[in-house]
PDB file of C-alpha atoms in Angstrom:
ATOM      1  CA  UNK A 242       0.043   0.209  -0.203  1.00 95.00           C
ATOM      2  CA  UNK A 243       1.432   3.415  -1.428  1.00 98.00           C
ATOM      3  CA  UNK A 244       0.047   5.741   1.309  1.00 98.00           C
ATOM      4  CA  UNK A 245      -0.296   3.777   4.362  1.00 98.00           C
ATOM      5  CA  UNK A 246      -1.751   5.479   7.686  1.00 97.00           C
ATOM      6  CA  UNK A 247      -1.648   8.859   5.808  1.00 98.00           C
ATOM      7  CA  UNK A 248      -4.009  11.580   6.223  1.00 98.00           C
ATOM      8  CA  UNK A 249      -5.530  13.042   2.921  1.00 98.00           C
ATOM      9  CA  UNK A 250      -7.979  16.243   2.723  1.00 98.00           C
ATOM     10  CA  UNK A 251     -10.122  16.139  -0.167  1.00 98.00           C
ATOM     11  CA  UNK A 252     -12.144  18.685  -1.543  1.00 98.00           C
ATOM     12  CA  UNK A 253     -15.234  18.097  -3.546  1.00 98.00           C
ATOM     13  CA  UNK A 254     -14.413  14.709  -2.735  1.00 98.00           C
ATOM     14  CA  UNK A 255     -18.239  13.517  -2.378  1.00 97.00           C
ATOM     15  CA  UNK A 256     -18.975  12.643  -5.816  1.00 95.00           C
ATOM     16  CA  UNK A 257     -17.104  12.583  -9.202  1.00 95.00           C
ATOM     17  CA  UNK A 258     -13.263  13.297 -10.026  1.00 97.00           C
ATOM     18  CA  UNK A 259     -12.845  14.326  -6.025  1.00 98.00           C
ATOM     19  CA  UNK A 260     -15.052  11.132  -4.922  1.00 98.00           C
ATOM     20  CA  UNK A 261     -12.518   8.809  -7.646  1.00 98.00           C
ATOM     21  CA  UNK A 262      -9.350   9.662  -5.920  1.00 98.00           C
ATOM     22  CA  UNK A 263     -10.671   9.589  -2.417  1.00 98.00           C
ATOM     23  CA  UNK A 264     -11.565   5.982  -3.181  1.00 98.00           C
ATOM     24  CA  UNK A 265      -7.870   5.189  -4.969  1.00 98.00           C
ATOM     25  CA  UNK A 266      -6.408   6.795  -2.233  1.00 98.00           C
ATOM     26  CA  UNK A 267      -8.487   4.835   0.398  1.00 98.00           C
ATOM     27  CA  UNK A 268      -7.748   1.320  -1.615  1.00 98.00           C
ATOM     28  CA  UNK A 269      -3.822   2.114  -0.932  1.00 98.00           C
ATOM     29  CA  UNK A 270      -4.689   2.806   2.862  1.00 98.00           C
ATOM     30  CA  UNK A 271      -5.114   6.385   3.578  1.00 98.00           C
ATOM     31  CA  UNK A 272      -7.411   7.981   5.821  1.00 98.00           C
ATOM     32  CA  UNK A 273      -9.771  10.307   4.481  1.00 98.00           C
ATOM     33  CA  UNK A 274     -11.364  13.835   5.240  1.00 98.00           C
ATOM     34  CA  UNK A 275     -14.177  14.727   2.793  1.00 98.00           C
ATOM     35  CA  UNK A 276     -15.194  17.617   2.169  1.00 98.00           C
ATOM     36  CA  UNK A 277     -18.047  18.711  -0.047  1.00 98.00           C
ATOM     37  CA  UNK A 278     -20.456  21.473   0.117  1.00 97.00           C
ATOM     38  CA  UNK A 279     -22.925  18.919   0.365  1.00 97.00           C
ATOM     39  CA  UNK A 280     -22.416  17.594   3.932  1.00 98.00           C
ATOM     40  CA  UNK A 281     -24.942  14.299   3.193  1.00 98.00           C
ATOM     41  CA  UNK A 282     -23.191  13.244  -0.081  1.00 98.00           C
ATOM     42  CA  UNK A 283     -20.214  13.658   1.800  1.00 98.00           C
ATOM     43  CA  UNK A 284     -20.585  11.404   4.732  1.00 98.00           C
ATOM     44  CA  UNK A 285     -22.106   9.012   2.718  1.00 98.00           C
ATOM     45  CA  UNK A 286     -19.033   8.852   0.693  1.00 98.00           C
ATOM     46  CA  UNK A 287     -17.136   8.792   3.972  1.00 98.00           C
ATOM     47  CA  UNK A 288     -19.635   5.961   5.095  1.00 98.00           C
ATOM     48  CA  UNK A 289     -18.912   3.605   2.154  1.00 98.00           C
ATOM     49  CA  UNK A 290     -15.269   4.113   1.591  1.00 98.00           C
ATOM     50  CA  UNK A 291     -14.507   3.246   5.245  1.00 98.00           C
ATOM     51  CA  UNK A 292     -16.480   0.638   5.066  1.00 98.00           C
ATOM     52  CA  UNK A 293     -15.263  -1.206   1.957  1.00 98.00           C
ATOM     53  CA  UNK A 294     -11.640  -0.085   2.605  1.00 98.00           C
ATOM     54  CA  UNK A 295     -11.311  -0.212   6.528  1.00 98.00           C
ATOM     55  CA  UNK A 296      -9.634   3.255   6.696  1.00 98.00           C
ATOM     56  CA  UNK A 297     -10.755   5.978   9.015  1.00 98.00           C
ATOM     57  CA  UNK A 298     -12.963   8.502   7.295  1.00 98.00           C
ATOM     58  CA  UNK A 299     -14.384  11.935   7.851  1.00 98.00           C
ATOM     59  CA  UNK A 300     -16.756  14.250   6.441  1.00 98.00           C
ATOM     60  CA  UNK A 301     -17.355  17.970   6.465  1.00 98.00           C
ATOM     61  CA  UNK A 302     -19.088  20.825   4.911  1.00 98.00           C
ATOM     62  CA  UNK A 303     -16.817  23.435   3.688  1.00 98.00           C
ATOM     63  CA  UNK A 304     -17.133  26.475   1.341  1.00 98.00           C
ATOM     64  CA  UNK A 305     -13.403  26.534   0.358  1.00 98.00           C
ATOM     65  CA  UNK A 306     -13.720  29.878  -0.596  1.00 97.00           C
ATOM     66  CA  UNK A 307     -14.220  30.907   2.866  1.00 98.00           C
ATOM     67  CA  UNK A 308     -11.346  30.911   5.695  1.00 98.00           C
ATOM     68  CA  UNK A 309     -13.175  30.658   8.330  1.00 98.00           C
ATOM     69  CA  UNK A 310     -14.937  27.473   7.284  1.00 97.00           C
ATOM     70  CA  UNK A 311     -11.519  26.241   5.669  1.00 98.00           C
ATOM     71  CA  UNK A 312      -9.929  26.862   9.217  1.00 98.00           C
ATOM     72  CA  UNK A 313     -12.094  25.318  10.970  1.00 98.00           C
ATOM     73  CA  UNK A 314     -12.611  22.128   8.872  1.00 98.00           C
ATOM     74  CA  UNK A 315      -8.551  21.705   9.317  1.00 98.00           C
ATOM     75  CA  UNK A 316      -8.876  22.023  12.744  1.00 98.00           C
ATOM     76  CA  UNK A 317     -11.339  19.401  12.711  1.00 98.00           C
ATOM     77  CA  UNK A 318      -9.264  17.042  10.760  1.00 98.00           C
ATOM     78  CA  UNK A 319      -5.992  17.628  13.345  1.00 98.00           C
ATOM     79  CA  UNK A 320      -8.823  16.704  16.030  1.00 98.00           C
ATOM     80  CA  UNK A 321      -9.551  13.924  14.483  1.00 98.00           C
ATOM     81  CA  UNK A 322      -6.396  12.550  13.099  1.00 98.00           C
ATOM     82  CA  UNK A 323      -3.439  14.335  14.497  1.00 97.00           C
ATOM     83  CA  UNK A 324      -1.653  14.888  11.201  1.00 97.00           C
ATOM     84  CA  UNK A 325      -2.212  16.147   7.295  1.00 98.00           C
ATOM     85  CA  UNK A 326       0.181  14.263   4.681  1.00 98.00           C
ATOM     86  CA  UNK A 327      -1.631  14.932   2.062  1.00 98.00           C
ATOM     87  CA  UNK A 328      -4.365  18.494   0.481  1.00 98.00           C
ATOM     88  CA  UNK A 329      -5.942  17.586  -2.506  1.00 98.00           C
ATOM     89  CA  UNK A 330      -7.624  20.597  -3.960  1.00 98.00           C
ATOM     90  CA  UNK A 331     -10.259  19.230  -6.549  1.00 98.00           C
ATOM     91  CA  UNK A 332     -13.532  21.235  -5.751  1.00 98.00           C
ATOM     92  CA  UNK A 333     -14.650  23.048  -8.711  1.00 97.00           C
ATOM     93  CA  UNK A 334     -17.505  24.650 -10.591  1.00 96.00           C
ATOM     94  CA  UNK A 335     -18.404  26.127 -13.972  1.00 95.00           C
ATOM     95  CA  UNK A 336     -20.472  28.926 -15.272  1.00 96.00           C
ATOM     96  CA  UNK A 337     -20.279  28.209 -18.843  1.00 95.00           C
ATOM     97  CA  UNK A 338     -21.098  32.053 -21.015  1.00 95.00           C
ATOM     98  CA  UNK A 339     -19.386  33.501 -23.850  1.00 96.00           C
ATOM     99  CA  UNK A 340     -17.319  36.679 -22.685  1.00 97.00           C
ATOM    100  CA  UNK A 341     -19.643  39.014 -24.071  1.00 97.00           C
ATOM    101  CA  UNK A 342     -23.034  37.257 -22.275  1.00 96.00           C
ATOM    102  CA  UNK A 343     -20.661  36.831 -19.157  1.00 97.00           C
ATOM    103  CA  UNK A 344     -22.124  37.991 -15.821  1.00 98.00           C
ATOM    104  CA  UNK A 345     -20.117  39.496 -12.777  1.00 98.00           C
ATOM    105  CA  UNK A 346     -21.487  36.878 -10.607  1.00 98.00           C
ATOM    106  CA  UNK A 347     -20.365  34.054 -12.854  1.00 98.00           C
ATOM    107  CA  UNK A 348     -16.894  35.537 -12.870  1.00 98.00           C
ATOM    108  CA  UNK A 349     -16.597  36.400  -9.128  1.00 98.00           C
ATOM    109  CA  UNK A 350     -18.273  32.570  -8.005  1.00 98.00           C
ATOM    110  CA  UNK A 351     -16.092  30.318 -10.620  1.00 98.00           C
ATOM    111  CA  UNK A 352     -13.090  32.771  -9.305  1.00 98.00           C
ATOM    112  CA  UNK A 353     -13.695  32.651  -5.772  1.00 98.00           C
ATOM    113  CA  UNK A 354     -14.103  28.394  -5.548  1.00 98.00           C
ATOM    114  CA  UNK A 355     -11.462  27.121  -8.337  1.00 98.00           C
ATOM    115  CA  UNK A 356      -9.071  29.596  -7.776  1.00 98.00           C
ATOM    116  CA  UNK A 357      -9.311  31.332  -4.392  1.00 98.00           C
ATOM    117  CA  UNK A 358     -10.588  28.335  -2.772  1.00 98.00           C
ATOM    118  CA  UNK A 359      -6.857  26.359  -3.416  1.00 98.00           C
ATOM    119  CA  UNK A 360      -5.262  29.715  -1.861  1.00 98.00           C
ATOM    120  CA  UNK A 361      -7.476  29.527   1.293  1.00 98.00           C
ATOM    121  CA  UNK A 362      -7.028  25.798   1.706  1.00 98.00           C
ATOM    122  CA  UNK A 363      -3.210  25.327   0.973  1.00 98.00           C
ATOM    123  CA  UNK A 364      -2.405  28.555   3.607  1.00 97.00           C
ATOM    124  CA  UNK A 365      -4.286  26.716   6.384  1.00 97.00           C
ATOM    125  CA  UNK A 366      -2.824  23.603   5.733  1.00 98.00           C
ATOM    126  CA  UNK A 367       0.896  24.040   4.627  1.00 97.00           C
ATOM    127  CA  UNK A 368       1.380  25.664   7.977  1.00 93.00           C
ATOM    128  CA  UNK A 369       0.924  22.419   9.552  1.00 94.00           C
ATOM    129  CA  UNK A 370       3.191  20.693   6.905  1.00 96.00           C
ATOM    130  CA  UNK A 371       5.695  23.386   6.979  1.00 94.00           C
ATOM    131  CA  UNK A 372       6.030  22.563  10.493  1.00 89.00           C
ATOM    132  CA  UNK A 373       5.749  18.754  10.161  1.00 92.00           C
ATOM    133  CA  UNK A 374       8.989  18.834   7.346  1.00 93.00           C
ATOM    134  CA  UNK A 375       6.537  16.445   5.208  1.00 97.00           C
ATOM    135  CA  UNK A 376       3.243  17.298   2.964  1.00 98.00           C
ATOM    136  CA  UNK A 377       2.042  16.823  -0.200  1.00 98.00           C
ATOM    137  CA  UNK A 378      -0.271  18.867  -2.148  1.00 98.00           C
ATOM    138  CA  UNK A 379      -2.244  18.347  -5.594  1.00 99.00           C
ATOM    139  CA  UNK A 380      -3.944  21.129  -7.129  1.00 98.00           C
ATOM    140  CA  UNK A 381      -6.834  20.249  -9.794  1.00 98.00           C
ATOM    141  CA  UNK A 382      -6.180  22.278 -12.872  1.00 98.00           C
ATOM    142  CA  UNK A 383      -7.256  21.256 -16.462  1.00 98.00           C
ATOM    143  CA  UNK A 384      -6.470  21.156 -19.458  1.00 97.00           C
ATOM    144  CA  UNK A 385      -8.525  24.378 -20.294  1.00 97.00           C
ATOM    145  CA  UNK A 386      -6.644  26.451 -18.017  1.00 98.00           C
ATOM    146  CA  UNK A 387      -3.242  25.382 -20.384  1.00 97.00           C
ATOM    147  CA  UNK A 388      -5.329  26.315 -23.578  1.00 96.00           C
ATOM    148  CA  UNK A 389      -7.795  28.143 -23.153  1.00 96.00           C
ATOM    149  CA  UNK A 390     -11.701  27.690 -24.410  1.00 94.00           C
ATOM    150  CA  UNK A 391     -14.735  29.398 -25.897  1.00 94.00           C
ATOM    151  CA  UNK A 392     -17.033  29.976 -23.487  1.00 95.00           C
ATOM    152  CA  UNK A 393     -14.847  29.698 -20.040  1.00 96.00           C
ATOM    153  CA  UNK A 394     -13.009  32.933 -19.623  1.00 98.00           C
ATOM    154  CA  UNK A 395     -14.125  32.500 -15.635  1.00 98.00           C
ATOM    155  CA  UNK A 396     -13.346  28.360 -15.670  1.00 98.00           C
ATOM    156  CA  UNK A 397      -9.967  29.047 -17.709  1.00 98.00           C
ATOM    157  CA  UNK A 398      -8.758  31.920 -15.860  1.00 98.00           C
ATOM    158  CA  UNK A 399      -9.021  30.084 -12.712  1.00 98.00           C
ATOM    159  CA  UNK A 400      -7.430  27.211 -13.438  1.00 98.00           C
ATOM    160  CA  UNK A 401      -4.402  28.770 -15.143  1.00 98.00           C
ATOM    161  CA  UNK A 402      -4.213  30.346 -11.800  1.00 98.00           C
ATOM    162  CA  UNK A 403      -4.125  27.459 -10.488  1.00 98.00           C
ATOM    163  CA  UNK A 404      -1.388  26.146 -12.449  1.00 98.00           C
ATOM    164  CA  UNK A 405       0.698  29.289 -11.495  1.00 98.00           C
ATOM    165  CA  UNK A 406      -0.316  29.268  -7.986  1.00 98.00           C
ATOM    166  CA  UNK A 407       0.731  25.258  -7.849  1.00 98.00           C
ATOM    167  CA  UNK A 408       4.164  26.751  -8.920  1.00 98.00           C
ATOM    168  CA  UNK A 409       4.663  29.496  -6.541  1.00 98.00           C
ATOM    169  CA  UNK A 410       3.671  27.562  -3.423  1.00 98.00           C
ATOM    170  CA  UNK A 411       5.870  24.698  -4.825  1.00 98.00           C
ATOM    171  CA  UNK A 412       8.793  27.463  -4.541  1.00 98.00           C
ATOM    172  CA  UNK A 413       7.964  28.632  -1.440  1.00 97.00           C
ATOM    173  CA  UNK A 414       7.441  24.947   0.780  1.00 97.00           C
ATOM    174  CA  UNK A 415      10.321  23.388  -1.232  1.00 97.00           C
ATOM    175  CA  UNK A 416      12.792  24.341   1.743  1.00 94.00           C
ATOM    176  CA  UNK A 417       9.928  22.285   3.999  1.00 95.00           C
ATOM    177  CA  UNK A 418       9.562  19.468   2.059  1.00 97.00           C
ATOM    178  CA  UNK A 419       6.310  20.195   1.172  1.00 98.00           C
ATOM    179  CA  UNK A 420       6.072  18.879  -2.649  1.00 98.00           C
ATOM    180  CA  UNK A 421       3.178  20.765  -4.518  1.00 98.00           C
ATOM    181  CA  UNK A 422       1.825  19.745  -7.982  1.00 99.00           C
ATOM    182  CA  UNK A 423      -1.319  19.928  -9.981  1.00 98.00           C
ATOM    183  CA  UNK A 424      -2.898  17.697 -12.325  1.00 98.00           C
ATOM    184  CA  UNK A 425      -4.298  19.163 -15.732  1.00 98.00           C
ATOM    185  CA  UNK A 426      -7.190  16.587 -16.324  1.00 98.00           C
ATOM    186  CA  UNK A 427      -8.960  16.451 -20.621  1.00 97.00           C
ATOM    187  CA  UNK A 428     -12.340  15.491 -20.970  1.00 95.00           C
ATOM    188  CA  UNK A 429     -13.241  13.054 -18.457  1.00 96.00           C
ATOM    189  CA  UNK A 430     -16.439  11.386 -18.012  1.00 94.00           C
ATOM    190  CA  UNK A 431     -17.954  13.061 -15.170  1.00 92.00           C
ATOM    191  CA  UNK A 432     -21.637  15.224 -14.084  1.00 87.00           C
ATOM    192  CA  UNK A 433     -19.860  18.386 -15.201  1.00 83.00           C
ATOM    193  CA  UNK A 434     -19.309  16.974 -18.983  1.00 87.00           C
ATOM    194  CA  UNK A 435     -22.583  15.098 -18.889  1.00 87.00           C
ATOM    195  CA  UNK A 436     -24.619  18.193 -19.335  1.00 86.00           C
ATOM    196  CA  UNK A 437     -22.898  18.869 -22.753  1.00 85.00           C
ATOM    197  CA  UNK A 438     -24.978  17.678 -25.939  1.00 88.00           C
ATOM    198  CA  UNK A 439     -23.958  14.994 -27.972  1.00 90.00           C
ATOM    199  CA  UNK A 440     -23.006  17.577 -30.847  1.00 91.00           C
ATOM    200  CA  UNK A 441     -19.988  19.185 -28.198  1.00 87.00           C
ATOM    201  CA  UNK A 442     -18.996  15.654 -27.138  1.00 90.00           C
ATOM    202  CA  UNK A 443     -18.525  14.395 -30.330  1.00 92.00           C
ATOM    203  CA  UNK A 444     -16.310  17.602 -31.347  1.00 90.00           C
ATOM    204  CA  UNK A 445     -14.545  17.576 -28.635  1.00 89.00           C
ATOM    205  CA  UNK A 446     -13.841  14.078 -28.985  1.00 93.00           C
ATOM    206  CA  UNK A 447     -12.400  14.520 -32.325  1.00 95.00           C
ATOM    207  CA  UNK A 448      -9.716  16.880 -30.402  1.00 95.00           C
ATOM    208  CA  UNK A 449      -8.534  13.995 -28.443  1.00 97.00           C
ATOM    209  CA  UNK A 450      -5.660  11.206 -30.096  1.00 97.00           C
ATOM    210  CA  UNK A 451      -6.183   8.626 -27.497  1.00 97.00           C
ATOM    211  CA  UNK A 452     -10.191   8.040 -29.135  1.00 94.00           C
ATOM    212  CA  UNK A 453     -12.038   8.253 -25.625  1.00 95.00           C
ATOM    213  CA  UNK A 454     -13.628  10.363 -22.744  1.00 95.00           C
ATOM    214  CA  UNK A 455     -11.195   9.813 -19.655  1.00 97.00           C
ATOM    215  CA  UNK A 456     -12.809   8.342 -16.564  1.00 97.00           C
ATOM    216  CA  UNK A 457     -12.468   9.829 -13.185  1.00 98.00           C
ATOM    217  CA  UNK A 458      -9.863   6.946 -12.085  1.00 98.00           C
ATOM    218  CA  UNK A 459      -7.495   7.944 -15.020  1.00 98.00           C
ATOM    219  CA  UNK A 460      -7.145  11.253 -12.865  1.00 98.00           C
ATOM    220  CA  UNK A 461      -7.625   9.396  -9.557  1.00 98.00           C
ATOM    221  CA  UNK A 462      -4.091   7.425 -10.794  1.00 98.00           C
ATOM    222  CA  UNK A 463      -2.130  10.340 -11.693  1.00 98.00           C
ATOM    223  CA  UNK A 464      -2.604  11.460  -8.155  1.00 98.00           C
ATOM    224  CA  UNK A 465      -1.995   8.441  -6.334  1.00 98.00           C
ATOM    225  CA  UNK A 466       1.183   8.510  -8.383  1.00 98.00           C
ATOM    226  CA  UNK A 467       1.789  12.471  -6.999  1.00 98.00           C
ATOM    227  CA  UNK A 468       0.883  11.692  -3.737  1.00 98.00           C
ATOM    228  CA  UNK A 469       3.181   8.804  -2.852  1.00 98.00           C
ATOM    229  CA  UNK A 470       7.007   8.426  -2.850  1.00 97.00           C
ATOM    230  CA  UNK A 471       7.095   7.036  -6.458  1.00 97.00           C
ATOM    231  CA  UNK A 472       7.499  10.882  -6.913  1.00 98.00           C
ATOM    232  CA  UNK A 473       9.524  12.021  -4.612  1.00 98.00           C
ATOM    233  CA  UNK A 474      11.639  13.925  -6.809  1.00 98.00           C
ATOM    234  CA  UNK A 475       8.867  16.119  -8.651  1.00 98.00           C
ATOM    235  CA  UNK A 476       7.561  19.435  -7.427  1.00 98.00           C
ATOM    236  CA  UNK A 477       5.975  22.137  -9.587  1.00 98.00           C
ATOM    237  CA  UNK A 478       4.615  20.029 -12.278  1.00 98.00           C
ATOM    238  CA  UNK A 479       1.353  19.751 -14.222  1.00 98.00           C
ATOM    239  CA  UNK A 480       0.558  16.462 -15.200  1.00 98.00           C
ATOM    240  CA  UNK A 481      -1.164  16.398 -18.001  1.00 98.00           C
ATOM    241  CA  UNK A 482      -3.949  13.619 -18.197  1.00 98.00           C
ATOM    242  CA  UNK A 483      -5.935  14.520 -21.169  1.00 98.00           C
ATOM    243  CA  UNK A 484      -5.217  11.507 -23.769  1.00 98.00           C
ATOM    244  CA  UNK A 485      -2.801  14.032 -25.772  1.00 98.00           C
ATOM    245  CA  UNK A 486      -5.462  16.519 -26.613  1.00 97.00           C
ATOM    246  CA  UNK A 487      -2.914  18.817 -25.614  1.00 97.00           C
ATOM    247  CA  UNK A 488       0.788  17.750 -26.383  1.00 96.00           C
ATOM    248  CA  UNK A 489       3.593  19.953 -24.538  1.00 89.00           C
TER     249      UNK A 489
ATOM    250  CA  UNK B  26       5.405  39.111  31.942  1.00 84.00           C
ATOM    251  CA  UNK B  27       8.727  40.025  32.968  1.00 89.00           C
ATOM    252  CA  UNK B  28      11.567  40.343  30.069  1.00 91.00           C
ATOM    253  CA  UNK B  29      13.237  37.394  31.767  1.00 93.00           C
ATOM    254  CA  UNK B  30      10.017  35.390  31.183  1.00 93.00           C
ATOM    255  CA  UNK B  31       9.268  36.289  28.088  1.00 95.00           C
ATOM    256  CA  UNK B  32      13.232  35.135  27.124  1.00 96.00           C
ATOM    257  CA  UNK B  33      12.279  31.810  28.028  1.00 96.00           C
ATOM    258  CA  UNK B  34       9.621  31.234  25.996  1.00 96.00           C
ATOM    259  CA  UNK B  35      10.284  32.879  22.985  1.00 96.00           C
ATOM    260  CA  UNK B  36      13.886  30.793  23.409  1.00 96.00           C
ATOM    261  CA  UNK B  37      11.579  27.558  23.588  1.00 95.00           C
ATOM    262  CA  UNK B  38      10.501  28.457  20.247  1.00 95.00           C
ATOM    263  CA  UNK B  39      13.463  30.117  18.037  1.00 96.00           C
ATOM    264  CA  UNK B  40      14.657  26.624  19.459  1.00 95.00           C
ATOM    265  CA  UNK B  41      11.793  24.768  17.887  1.00 92.00           C
ATOM    266  CA  UNK B  42      11.627  26.418  14.524  1.00 91.00           C
ATOM    267  CA  UNK B  43      15.096  26.581  13.891  1.00 93.00           C
ATOM    268  CA  UNK B  44      17.079  23.681  15.795  1.00 92.00           C
ATOM    269  CA  UNK B  45      19.487  25.382  17.032  1.00 95.00           C
ATOM    270  CA  UNK B  46      21.783  24.882  20.347  1.00 95.00           C
ATOM    271  CA  UNK B  47      19.878  26.495  23.116  1.00 95.00           C
ATOM    272  CA  UNK B  48      23.769  28.726  23.827  1.00 95.00           C
ATOM    273  CA  UNK B  49      23.329  30.660  21.014  1.00 96.00           C
ATOM    274  CA  UNK B  50      19.737  32.138  21.825  1.00 96.00           C
ATOM    275  CA  UNK B  51      21.000  35.313  23.268  1.00 96.00           C
ATOM    276  CA  UNK B  52      19.475  38.610  23.473  1.00 96.00           C
ATOM    277  CA  UNK B  53      21.941  39.963  20.925  1.00 96.00           C
ATOM    278  CA  UNK B  54      21.518  37.146  18.606  1.00 96.00           C
ATOM    279  CA  UNK B  55      20.404  38.432  15.215  1.00 96.00           C
ATOM    280  CA  UNK B  56      18.201  36.026  13.569  1.00 96.00           C
ATOM    281  CA  UNK B  57      19.101  35.909  10.313  1.00 95.00           C
ATOM    282  CA  UNK B  58      22.966  36.330  10.589  1.00 95.00           C
ATOM    283  CA  UNK B  59      23.199  34.267  13.626  1.00 96.00           C
ATOM    284  CA  UNK B  60      20.340  32.092  13.545  1.00 96.00           C
ATOM    285  CA  UNK B  61      20.296  31.563  10.425  1.00 95.00           C
ATOM    286  CA  UNK B  62      16.209  31.985   9.966  1.00 95.00           C
ATOM    287  CA  UNK B  63      15.258  32.200   6.292  1.00 92.00           C
ATOM    288  CA  UNK B  64      12.393  34.262   5.283  1.00 90.00           C
ATOM    289  CA  UNK B  65       9.610  31.424   5.646  1.00 91.00           C
ATOM    290  CA  UNK B  66      11.059  30.696   9.219  1.00 92.00           C
ATOM    291  CA  UNK B  67      10.439  33.987  10.181  1.00 92.00           C
ATOM    292  CA  UNK B  68       7.181  34.390   9.471  1.00 92.00           C
ATOM    293  CA  UNK B  69       6.640  30.501  10.823  1.00 92.00           C
ATOM    294  CA  UNK B  70       8.380  32.084  14.503  1.00 93.00           C
ATOM    295  CA  UNK B  71       6.387  35.730  14.241  1.00 94.00           C
ATOM    296  CA  UNK B  72       3.049  33.527  13.810  1.00 92.00           C
ATOM    297  CA  UNK B  73       3.972  30.831  16.676  1.00 93.00           C
ATOM    298  CA  UNK B  74       5.053  34.216  19.144  1.00 95.00           C
ATOM    299  CA  UNK B  75       1.164  35.409  18.365  1.00 94.00           C
ATOM    300  CA  UNK B  76      -0.102  32.127  19.399  1.00 91.00           C
ATOM    301  CA  UNK B  77       1.767  32.001  22.191  1.00 93.00           C
ATOM    302  CA  UNK B  78       1.479  35.166  23.644  1.00 94.00           C
ATOM    303  CA  UNK B  79      -2.103  36.249  22.119  1.00 94.00           C
ATOM    304  CA  UNK B  80      -0.881  39.314  20.148  1.00 94.00           C
ATOM    305  CA  UNK B  81      -1.148  40.676  16.610  1.00 93.00           C
ATOM    306  CA  UNK B  82       2.261  41.453  15.398  1.00 94.00           C
ATOM    307  CA  UNK B  83       2.112  43.741  12.275  1.00 93.00           C
ATOM    308  CA  UNK B  84       4.592  42.665   8.843  1.00 91.00           C
ATOM    309  CA  UNK B  85       6.386  45.967   9.755  1.00 92.00           C
ATOM    310  CA  UNK B  86       6.643  45.706  13.061  1.00 94.00           C
ATOM    311  CA  UNK B  87       7.649  41.825  12.587  1.00 93.00           C
ATOM    312  CA  UNK B  88      10.605  43.646   9.973  1.00 92.00           C
ATOM    313  CA  UNK B  89      11.751  45.297  13.196  1.00 94.00           C
ATOM    314  CA  UNK B  90      12.796  42.727  14.904  1.00 95.00           C
ATOM    315  CA  UNK B  91      15.910  41.636  14.081  1.00 95.00           C
ATOM    316  CA  UNK B  92      17.773  40.129  17.276  1.00 96.00           C
ATOM    317  CA  UNK B  93      16.502  38.121  19.799  1.00 96.00           C
ATOM    318  CA  UNK B  94      16.016  41.017  22.341  1.00 96.00           C
ATOM    319  CA  UNK B  95      14.354  42.848  19.780  1.00 96.00           C
ATOM    320  CA  UNK B  96      11.743  40.663  19.736  1.00 96.00           C
ATOM    321  CA  UNK B  97      11.375  39.886  23.904  1.00 96.00           C
ATOM    322  CA  UNK B  98      11.429  43.525  24.135  1.00 95.00           C
ATOM    323  CA  UNK B  99       8.280  43.660  21.963  1.00 95.00           C
ATOM    324  CA  UNK B 100       6.698  40.904  23.285  1.00 95.00           C
ATOM    325  CA  UNK B 101       7.023  42.180  26.511  1.00 94.00           C
ATOM    326  CA  UNK B 102       6.173  45.368  26.211  1.00 92.00           C
ATOM    327  CA  UNK B 103       3.023  44.508  24.098  1.00 89.00           C
ATOM    328  CA  UNK B 104       1.823  41.860  26.547  1.00 83.00           C
ATOM    329  CA  UNK B 105       2.009  44.282  29.523  1.00 72.00           C
ATOM    330  CA  UNK B 106      -0.587  46.266  28.193  1.00 53.00           C
TER     331      UNK B 106
END
């Protein structure tokens, strides 16, 4: 087991990619804090993973963009588990619109949760990691944060910001043995992409050399690699998991 | 709290953060030059001092704390109020 007895906080972990990451980590022996805005769903996921994998889990409702909320959550995790080894900043939302139609509220909401949320959660957790001289942070970015996407000014800007924030955090805390990396998923089969029309999906798949949508587990596998000692010499990296959609 | 009492607690925090010998933590020791604190160490120590003594230390004030003695005198005065 690659993460035996380590403690991981995963935001947006009740469903989708976050849940898949949580399940992968649980399968490798990690104890989990399942964080989500939907407490009921978080508790359900926490309960299921605890039963299935025999690890300790807890659930909390947290608005990742609210510092008070986040600090209280981190305290609860420390009170419960006594340590934090891994933080996965996965919580994210979309409010797509062409720029000329995009409202300030749509911009602000997405930037607040996707970008400020990563900053707030990182600031709260990294303090304890720096003190422990050990830690691992994984930020979920997106391929569109690297290449842009019409109709997603807010989302692409937030994810591009997450990539830059990943590199800065990696530089600030490298001396404290805290590694910080990002994963940039491509076109993944989740609730976020489910709502797209068949026409849009066909159009997007045409850009993917491996000719299929990614599955949440494809992302979880990358996260496991970055969370484990297998990637001990990797920090500040953006791991592209996109079926070849963008090659850099 | 007297300066001597503050010094003992500050010394503990410095040793905890920097892993230096107790004997090197003197009032006149410079945090950066003598005790080899980097910028992140300094921020972490300030946060620990704020917690320990239940005070707020502004960034501008933190910058003026160059030696162990600067910190001790600052805290003794601030927490005495």
